[in-house]
Coordinates of C-alpha atoms and ligand atoms in Angstrom, one line a residue:
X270 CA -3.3 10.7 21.8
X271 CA -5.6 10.4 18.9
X272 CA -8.2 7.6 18.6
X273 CA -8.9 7.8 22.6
X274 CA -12.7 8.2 21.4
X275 CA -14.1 5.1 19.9
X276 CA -13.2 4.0 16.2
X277 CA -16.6 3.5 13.9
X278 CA -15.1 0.0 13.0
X279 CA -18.0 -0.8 10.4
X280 CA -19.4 -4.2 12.3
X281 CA -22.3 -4.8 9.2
X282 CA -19.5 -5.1 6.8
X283 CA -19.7 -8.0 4.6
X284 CA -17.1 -10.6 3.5
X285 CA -16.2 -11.9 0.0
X286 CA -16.2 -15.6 -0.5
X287 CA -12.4 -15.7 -0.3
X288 CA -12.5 -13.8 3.4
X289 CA -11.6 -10.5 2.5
X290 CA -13.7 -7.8 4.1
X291 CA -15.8 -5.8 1.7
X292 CA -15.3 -2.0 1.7
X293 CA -16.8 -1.6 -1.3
X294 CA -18.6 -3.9 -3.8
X295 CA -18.0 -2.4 -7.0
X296 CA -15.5 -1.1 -8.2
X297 CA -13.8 -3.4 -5.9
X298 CA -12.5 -2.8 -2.8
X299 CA -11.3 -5.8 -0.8
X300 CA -9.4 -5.6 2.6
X301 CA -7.2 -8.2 3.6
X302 CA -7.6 -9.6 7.0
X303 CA -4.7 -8.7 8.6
X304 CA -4.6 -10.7 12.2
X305 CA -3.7 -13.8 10.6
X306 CA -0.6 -13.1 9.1
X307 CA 1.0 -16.5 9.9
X308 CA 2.4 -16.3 6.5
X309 CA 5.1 -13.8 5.3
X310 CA 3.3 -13.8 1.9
X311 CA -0.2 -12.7 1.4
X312 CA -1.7 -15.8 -0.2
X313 CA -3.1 -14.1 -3.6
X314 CA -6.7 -14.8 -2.9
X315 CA -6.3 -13.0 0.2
X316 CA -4.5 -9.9 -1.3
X317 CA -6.4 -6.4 -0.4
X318 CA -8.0 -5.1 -3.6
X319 CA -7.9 -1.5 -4.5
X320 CA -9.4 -0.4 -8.1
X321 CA -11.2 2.7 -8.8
X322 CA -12.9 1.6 -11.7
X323 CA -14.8 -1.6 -13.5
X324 CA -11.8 -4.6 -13.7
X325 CA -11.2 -4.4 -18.0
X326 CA -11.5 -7.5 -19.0
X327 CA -8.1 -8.4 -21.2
X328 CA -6.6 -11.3 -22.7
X329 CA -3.1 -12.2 -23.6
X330 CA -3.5 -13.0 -26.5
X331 CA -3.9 -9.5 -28.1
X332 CA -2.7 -7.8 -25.3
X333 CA -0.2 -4.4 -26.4
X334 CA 2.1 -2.8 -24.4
X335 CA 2.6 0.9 -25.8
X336 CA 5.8 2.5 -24.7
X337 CA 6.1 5.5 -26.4
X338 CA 6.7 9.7 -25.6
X339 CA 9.8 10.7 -25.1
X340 CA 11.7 7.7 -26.1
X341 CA 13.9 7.4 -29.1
X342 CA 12.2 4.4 -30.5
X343 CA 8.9 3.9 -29.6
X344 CA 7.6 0.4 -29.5
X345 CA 4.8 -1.7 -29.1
X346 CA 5.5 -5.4 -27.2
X347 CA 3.0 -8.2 -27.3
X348 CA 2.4 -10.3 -24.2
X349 CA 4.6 -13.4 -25.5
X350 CA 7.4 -10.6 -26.4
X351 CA 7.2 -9.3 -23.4
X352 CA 7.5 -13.4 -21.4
X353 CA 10.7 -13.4 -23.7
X354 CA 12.7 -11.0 -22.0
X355 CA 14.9 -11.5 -18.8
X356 CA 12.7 -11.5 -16.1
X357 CA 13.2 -10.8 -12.5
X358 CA 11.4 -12.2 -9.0
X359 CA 11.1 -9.7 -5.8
X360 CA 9.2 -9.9 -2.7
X361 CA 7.0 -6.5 -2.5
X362 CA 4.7 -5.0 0.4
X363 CA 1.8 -3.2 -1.2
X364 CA 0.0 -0.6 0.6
X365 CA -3.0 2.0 0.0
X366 CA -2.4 5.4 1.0
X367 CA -5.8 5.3 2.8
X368 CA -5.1 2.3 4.5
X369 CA -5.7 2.4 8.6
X370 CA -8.0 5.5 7.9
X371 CA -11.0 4.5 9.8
X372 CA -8.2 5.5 12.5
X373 CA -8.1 9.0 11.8
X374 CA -10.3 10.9 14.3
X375 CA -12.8 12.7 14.0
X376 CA -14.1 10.5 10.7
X377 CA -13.0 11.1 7.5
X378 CA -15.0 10.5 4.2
X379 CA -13.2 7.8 1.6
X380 CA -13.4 4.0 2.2
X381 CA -13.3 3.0 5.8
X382 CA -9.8 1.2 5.8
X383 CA -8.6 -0.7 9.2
X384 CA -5.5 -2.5 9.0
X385 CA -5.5 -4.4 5.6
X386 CA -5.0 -2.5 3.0
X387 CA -1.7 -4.1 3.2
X388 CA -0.5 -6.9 1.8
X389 CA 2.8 -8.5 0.3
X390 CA 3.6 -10.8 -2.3
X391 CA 6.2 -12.2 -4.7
X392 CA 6.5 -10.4 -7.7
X393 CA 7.7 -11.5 -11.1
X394 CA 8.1 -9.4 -14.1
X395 CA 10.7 -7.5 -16.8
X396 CA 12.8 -4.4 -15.1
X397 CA 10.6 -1.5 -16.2
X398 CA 14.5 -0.3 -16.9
X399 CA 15.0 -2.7 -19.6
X400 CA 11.8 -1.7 -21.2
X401 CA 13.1 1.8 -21.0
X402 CA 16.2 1.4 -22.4
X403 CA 15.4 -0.9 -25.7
X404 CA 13.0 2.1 -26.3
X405 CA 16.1 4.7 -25.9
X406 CA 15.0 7.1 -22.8
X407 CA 15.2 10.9 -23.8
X408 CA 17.9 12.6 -22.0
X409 CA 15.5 15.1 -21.0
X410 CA 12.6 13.0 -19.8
X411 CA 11.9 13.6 -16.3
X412 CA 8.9 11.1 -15.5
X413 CA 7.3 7.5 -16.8
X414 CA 3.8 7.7 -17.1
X415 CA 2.3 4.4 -16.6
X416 CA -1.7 3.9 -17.6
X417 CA -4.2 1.1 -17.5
X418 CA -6.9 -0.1 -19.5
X419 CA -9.7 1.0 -16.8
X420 CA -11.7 3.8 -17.6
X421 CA -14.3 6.0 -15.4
X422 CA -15.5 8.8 -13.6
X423 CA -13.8 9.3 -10.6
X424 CA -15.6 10.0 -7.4
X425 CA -13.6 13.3 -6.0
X426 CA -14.1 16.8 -7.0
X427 CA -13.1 18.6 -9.2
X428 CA -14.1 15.9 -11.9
X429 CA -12.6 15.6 -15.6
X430 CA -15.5 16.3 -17.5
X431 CA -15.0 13.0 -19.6
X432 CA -14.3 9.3 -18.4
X433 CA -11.0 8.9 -18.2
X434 CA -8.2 5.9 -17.1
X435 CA -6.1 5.5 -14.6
X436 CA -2.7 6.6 -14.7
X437 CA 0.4 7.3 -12.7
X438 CA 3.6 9.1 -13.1
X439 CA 6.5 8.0 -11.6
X440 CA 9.9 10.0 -11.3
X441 CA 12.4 9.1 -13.7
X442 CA 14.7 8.5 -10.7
X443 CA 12.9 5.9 -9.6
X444 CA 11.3 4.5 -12.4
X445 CA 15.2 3.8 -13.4
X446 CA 15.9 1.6 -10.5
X447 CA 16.1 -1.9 -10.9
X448 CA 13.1 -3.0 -8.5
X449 CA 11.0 -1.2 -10.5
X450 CA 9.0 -4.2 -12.5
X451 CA 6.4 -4.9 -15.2
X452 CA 5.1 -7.8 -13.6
X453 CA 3.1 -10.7 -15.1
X454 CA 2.7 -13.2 -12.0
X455 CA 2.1 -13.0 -8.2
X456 CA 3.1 -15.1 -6.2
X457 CA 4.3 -18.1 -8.8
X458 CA 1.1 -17.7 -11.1
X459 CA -0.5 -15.5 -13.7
X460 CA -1.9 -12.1 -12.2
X461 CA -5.5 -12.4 -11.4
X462 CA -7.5 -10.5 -12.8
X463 CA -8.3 -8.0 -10.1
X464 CA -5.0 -7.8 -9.3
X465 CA -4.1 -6.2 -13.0
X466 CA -4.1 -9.1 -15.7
X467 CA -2.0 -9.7 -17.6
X468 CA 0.0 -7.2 -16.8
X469 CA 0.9 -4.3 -14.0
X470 CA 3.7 -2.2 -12.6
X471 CA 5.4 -2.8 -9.5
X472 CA 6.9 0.3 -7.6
X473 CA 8.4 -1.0 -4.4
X474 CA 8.5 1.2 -1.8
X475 CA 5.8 4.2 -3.4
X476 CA 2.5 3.6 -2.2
X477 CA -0.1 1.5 -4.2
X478 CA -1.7 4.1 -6.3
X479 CA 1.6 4.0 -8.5
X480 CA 1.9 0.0 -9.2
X481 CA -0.8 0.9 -11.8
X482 CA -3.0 -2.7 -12.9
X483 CA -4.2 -3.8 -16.5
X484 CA -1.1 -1.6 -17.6
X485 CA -1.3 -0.9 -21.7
X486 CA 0.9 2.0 -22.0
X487 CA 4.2 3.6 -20.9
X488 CA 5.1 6.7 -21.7
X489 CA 7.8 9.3 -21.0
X490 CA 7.4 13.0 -20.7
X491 CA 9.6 16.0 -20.6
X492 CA 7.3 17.8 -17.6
X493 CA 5.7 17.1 -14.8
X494 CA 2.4 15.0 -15.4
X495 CA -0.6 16.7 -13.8
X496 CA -3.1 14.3 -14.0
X497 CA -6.2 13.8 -12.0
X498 CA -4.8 11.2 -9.6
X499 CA -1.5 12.9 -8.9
X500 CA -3.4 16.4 -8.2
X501 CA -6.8 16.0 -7.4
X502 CA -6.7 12.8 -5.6
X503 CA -3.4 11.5 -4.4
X504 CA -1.5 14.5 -3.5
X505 CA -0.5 16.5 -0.5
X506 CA 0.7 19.8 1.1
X507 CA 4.4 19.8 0.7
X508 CA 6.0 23.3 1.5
X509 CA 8.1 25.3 -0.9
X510 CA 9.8 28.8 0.9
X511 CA 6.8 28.1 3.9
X512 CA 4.1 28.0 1.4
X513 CA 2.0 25.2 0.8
X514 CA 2.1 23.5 -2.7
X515 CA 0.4 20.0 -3.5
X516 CA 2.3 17.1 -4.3
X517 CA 1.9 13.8 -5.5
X518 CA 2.3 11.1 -2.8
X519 CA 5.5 8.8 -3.5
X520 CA 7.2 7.2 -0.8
X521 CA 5.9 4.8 1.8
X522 CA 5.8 6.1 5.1
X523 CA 7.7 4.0 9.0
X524 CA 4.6 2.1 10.0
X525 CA 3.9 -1.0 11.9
X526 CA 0.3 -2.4 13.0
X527 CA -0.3 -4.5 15.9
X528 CA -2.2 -7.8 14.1
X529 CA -3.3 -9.6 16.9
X530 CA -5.1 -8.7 19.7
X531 CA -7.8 -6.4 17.0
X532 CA -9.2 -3.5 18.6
X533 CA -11.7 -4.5 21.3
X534 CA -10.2 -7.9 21.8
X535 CA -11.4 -9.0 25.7
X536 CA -7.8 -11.1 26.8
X537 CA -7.9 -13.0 30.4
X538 CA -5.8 -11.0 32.8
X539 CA -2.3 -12.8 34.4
X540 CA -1.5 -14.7 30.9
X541 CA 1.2 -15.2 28.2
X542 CA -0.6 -12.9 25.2
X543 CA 1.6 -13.1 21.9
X544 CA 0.9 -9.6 20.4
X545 CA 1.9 -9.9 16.8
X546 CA 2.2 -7.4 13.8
X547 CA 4.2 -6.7 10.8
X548 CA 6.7 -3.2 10.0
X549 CA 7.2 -1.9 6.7
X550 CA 8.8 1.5 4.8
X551 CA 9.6 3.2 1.7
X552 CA 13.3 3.2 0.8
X553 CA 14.9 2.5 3.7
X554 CA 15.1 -1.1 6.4
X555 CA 12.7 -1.2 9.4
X556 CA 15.3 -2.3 11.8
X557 CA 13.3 -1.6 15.8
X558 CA 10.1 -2.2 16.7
X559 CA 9.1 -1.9 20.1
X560 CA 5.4 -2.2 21.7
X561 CA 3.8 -0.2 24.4
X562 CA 0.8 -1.9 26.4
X563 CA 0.5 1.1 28.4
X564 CA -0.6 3.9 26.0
X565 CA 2.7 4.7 25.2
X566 CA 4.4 5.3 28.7
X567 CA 6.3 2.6 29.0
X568 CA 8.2 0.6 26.0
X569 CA 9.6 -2.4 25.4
X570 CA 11.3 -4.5 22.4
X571 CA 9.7 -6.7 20.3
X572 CA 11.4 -9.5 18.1
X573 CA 11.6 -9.4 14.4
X574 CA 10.3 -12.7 12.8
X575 CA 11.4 -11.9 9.1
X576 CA 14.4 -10.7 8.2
X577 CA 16.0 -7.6 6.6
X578 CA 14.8 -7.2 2.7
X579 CA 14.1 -3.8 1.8
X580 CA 10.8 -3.2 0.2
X581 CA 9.4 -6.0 2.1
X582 CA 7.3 -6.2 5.7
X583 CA 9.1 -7.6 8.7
X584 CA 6.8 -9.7 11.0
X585 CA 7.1 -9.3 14.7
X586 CA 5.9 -10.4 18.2
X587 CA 5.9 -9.5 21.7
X588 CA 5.0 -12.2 24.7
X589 CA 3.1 -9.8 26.8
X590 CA 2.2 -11.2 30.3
X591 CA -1.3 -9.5 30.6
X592 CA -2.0 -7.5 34.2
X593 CA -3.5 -9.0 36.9
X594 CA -5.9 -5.9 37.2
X595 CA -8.5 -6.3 35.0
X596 CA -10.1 -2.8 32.5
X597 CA -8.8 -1.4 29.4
X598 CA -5.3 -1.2 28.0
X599 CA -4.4 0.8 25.4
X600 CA -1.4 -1.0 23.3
X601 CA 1.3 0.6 20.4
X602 CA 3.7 -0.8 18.5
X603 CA 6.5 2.2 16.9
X604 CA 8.7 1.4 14.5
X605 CA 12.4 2.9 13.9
X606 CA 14.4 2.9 10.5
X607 CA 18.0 2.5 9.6
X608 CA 18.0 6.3 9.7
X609 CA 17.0 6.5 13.1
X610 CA 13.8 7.9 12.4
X611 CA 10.9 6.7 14.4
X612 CA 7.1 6.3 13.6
X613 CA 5.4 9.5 14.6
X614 CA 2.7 9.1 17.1
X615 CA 0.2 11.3 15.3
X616 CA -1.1 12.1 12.1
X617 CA 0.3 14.8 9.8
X618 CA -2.5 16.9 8.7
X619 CA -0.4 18.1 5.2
X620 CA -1.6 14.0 4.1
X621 CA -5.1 14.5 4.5
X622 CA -7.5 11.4 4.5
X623 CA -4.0 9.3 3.5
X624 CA -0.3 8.5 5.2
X625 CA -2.0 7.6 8.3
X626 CA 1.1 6.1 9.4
X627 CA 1.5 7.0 13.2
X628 CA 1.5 4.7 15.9
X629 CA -1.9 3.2 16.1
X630 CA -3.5 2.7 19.1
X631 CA -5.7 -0.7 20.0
X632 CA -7.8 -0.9 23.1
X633 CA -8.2 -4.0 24.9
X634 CA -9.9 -5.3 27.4
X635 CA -8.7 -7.8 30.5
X636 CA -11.4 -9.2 32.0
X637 CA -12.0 -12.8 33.1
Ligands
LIG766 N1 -5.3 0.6 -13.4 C1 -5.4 0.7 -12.1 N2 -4.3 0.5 -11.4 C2 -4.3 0.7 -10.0 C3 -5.5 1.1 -9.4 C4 -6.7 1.3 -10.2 O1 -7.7 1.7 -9.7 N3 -6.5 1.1 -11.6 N4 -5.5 1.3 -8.0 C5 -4.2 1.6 -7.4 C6 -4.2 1.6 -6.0 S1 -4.9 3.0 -5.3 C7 -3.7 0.6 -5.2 S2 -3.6 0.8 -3.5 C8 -3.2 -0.6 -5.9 C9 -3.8 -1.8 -5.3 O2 -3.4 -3.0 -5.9 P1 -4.1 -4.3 -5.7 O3 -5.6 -4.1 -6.0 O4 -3.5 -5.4 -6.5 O5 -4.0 -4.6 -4.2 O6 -3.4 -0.6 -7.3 C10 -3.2 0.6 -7.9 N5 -3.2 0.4 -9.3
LIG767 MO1 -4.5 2.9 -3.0

């Protein structure tokens, strides 16, 4: 079982004003604290943060929207133009690939994630399918570039030899669907400006890196967009006839986390303990969770505390009457899908330092 040897949780890390636990200062990179997720929203201030670059500073009132390439009308939408249109509200779980990757053993480099690079929030915006179709979509264009105003050097090798922004590419397949939004407010309010002001995309069920912040243009092209991002950063080994290719990451992977006890957590033996944790996926509904307080020899159901909306984390909990004999306990939640398919108890290698998804263990310890 991975993480049997000790996880280099980073005990000198420093918290932001607001509580969030600071992985980086600058560009920012903010994780939410996960154990108390009493709330089914992430309140907004408490929202992980994840931007590679400087936050742009924009305002609305000559903010542009370009959406152009391989559209029959291109057009450009101011931010009052773009409030006008129909607008649509949808509860969203965000996640980082790299989330939970200070679990990954032995250590990996990248930011030292634990459990809250996760976070969900309601999201309100215009139907990046609208947008799409007053600009006339090219029959024959395949994915929907989406870029932000944020410009750098990346960190990764091999660099660009210039600064450049941050973009994503989204599959035309999805970038169709109606969930897919250009989103102006979180959580009943104005995005902040870390969190992509005035303006972002929203891909439900894709991992963060594609819900692109500070978003100024979208445009649509006839081949596959190789950008840095999609190849040198956030990709992966898929397989094509058994031979390795890299891919861009899309989907959101099964996972649940166990929220409360943390890792290390010293519990009184003989008690009522309330283990608590949340279950999320990609394009399908988390609809088992079950929790292990044995290292994954013994299972038993937990109890959902959210229900059923697809694209959006489930809240559970499990009364776990703690042993009588006191030492250390290693405990697992595993989530299943609609599918059947079941969270995987260890890491796939083809993800790298990202999709670290399987079941994670926490160690506790009873003792009086
Ligand atoms: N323009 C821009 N968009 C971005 C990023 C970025 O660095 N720049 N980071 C991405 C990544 S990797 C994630 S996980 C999410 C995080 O969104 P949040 O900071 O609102 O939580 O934003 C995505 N969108
Ligand atoms: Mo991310």
């Amino acid at each position: 079982m991975e993480g049997s040897k000790k996880l280099h949780i980073d005990h000198a890390a420093q918290w932001s004003s607001a509580g969030l636990t600071i992985r980086q200062k600058e560009p920012k990179n903010l994780e939410a604290p996960f154990d108390p997720i009493d709330s089914y929203l992430t309140p907004t201030e408490l929202f992980y943060i994840r931007s590679h670059f400087p936050t742009p500073t924009l305002d609305q009132a000559s903010y542009q929207l370009r959406i152009d390439g391989a559209v029959r009308r291109p057009l450009t939408l101011s931010y009052a133009e773009l409030r006008s249109m129909p607008s649509e509200t949808r509860v969203v779980t965000l996640e980082c690939a790299g989330n939970s990757r200070v679990f990954l053993v032995p250590q990996v480099p990248g930011a030292q994630w634990e459990l809250g690079a996760v976070s969900n929030a309601e999201w309100t915006g215009v139907p990046l399918r609208a947008l799409l179709e007053r600009a006339g979509l090219a029959d024959n264009a395949c994915e929907i570039v989406l870029e932000g105003a944020d410009r750098g050097t990346p960190k990764d090798e091999p660099l660009p030899p210039d600064p450049i922004s941050y973009a994503w590419s989204v599959p035309r397949a999805k970038a169709i669907q109606p969930e897919v939004l250009i989103a102006y407010q979180m959580n009943g309010r104005d995005l902040s400006p870390d969190h992509g002001f005035p303006v972002r995309a929203i891909v439900p069920g894709h991992y963060g890196m594609a819900s692109v912040k500070w978003l100024t243009r979208i445009q649509a092209v006839c081949e596959p967009f190789r950008g840095y991002w999609l190849t040198s950063d956030y990709a992966y080994w898929a397989s094509m006839d058994g031979k390795p290719v890299r891919h861009p990451l899309g989907e959101m992977k099964l996972k649940s986390e166990i929220a409360r006890p943390h890792v290390y957590e010293t519990l009184a033996p003989n008690l009522t303990y309330t283990v608590s944790g949340a279950a999320w996926s990609g394009e399908t509904d988390v609809t088992e969770i079950a929790v292990s307080t044995d290292g994954g020899r013994t299972w038993a159901e937990a109890e959902f505390l959210d229900p059923v909306r697809r694209h959006a984390w489930r809240r559970w909990k499990f009364d776990w009457l703690t042993p009588k004999e006191t030492g250390p306990y290693t405990l697992l939640a595993r989530a299943k899908d609609a599918s059947g398919l079941v969270q995987p108890d260890k890491h796939d290698k083809n993800y790298g330092v990202y999709v670290i998804n399987h079941s994670l263990p926490i160690e506790v310890f009873v003792d009086d």
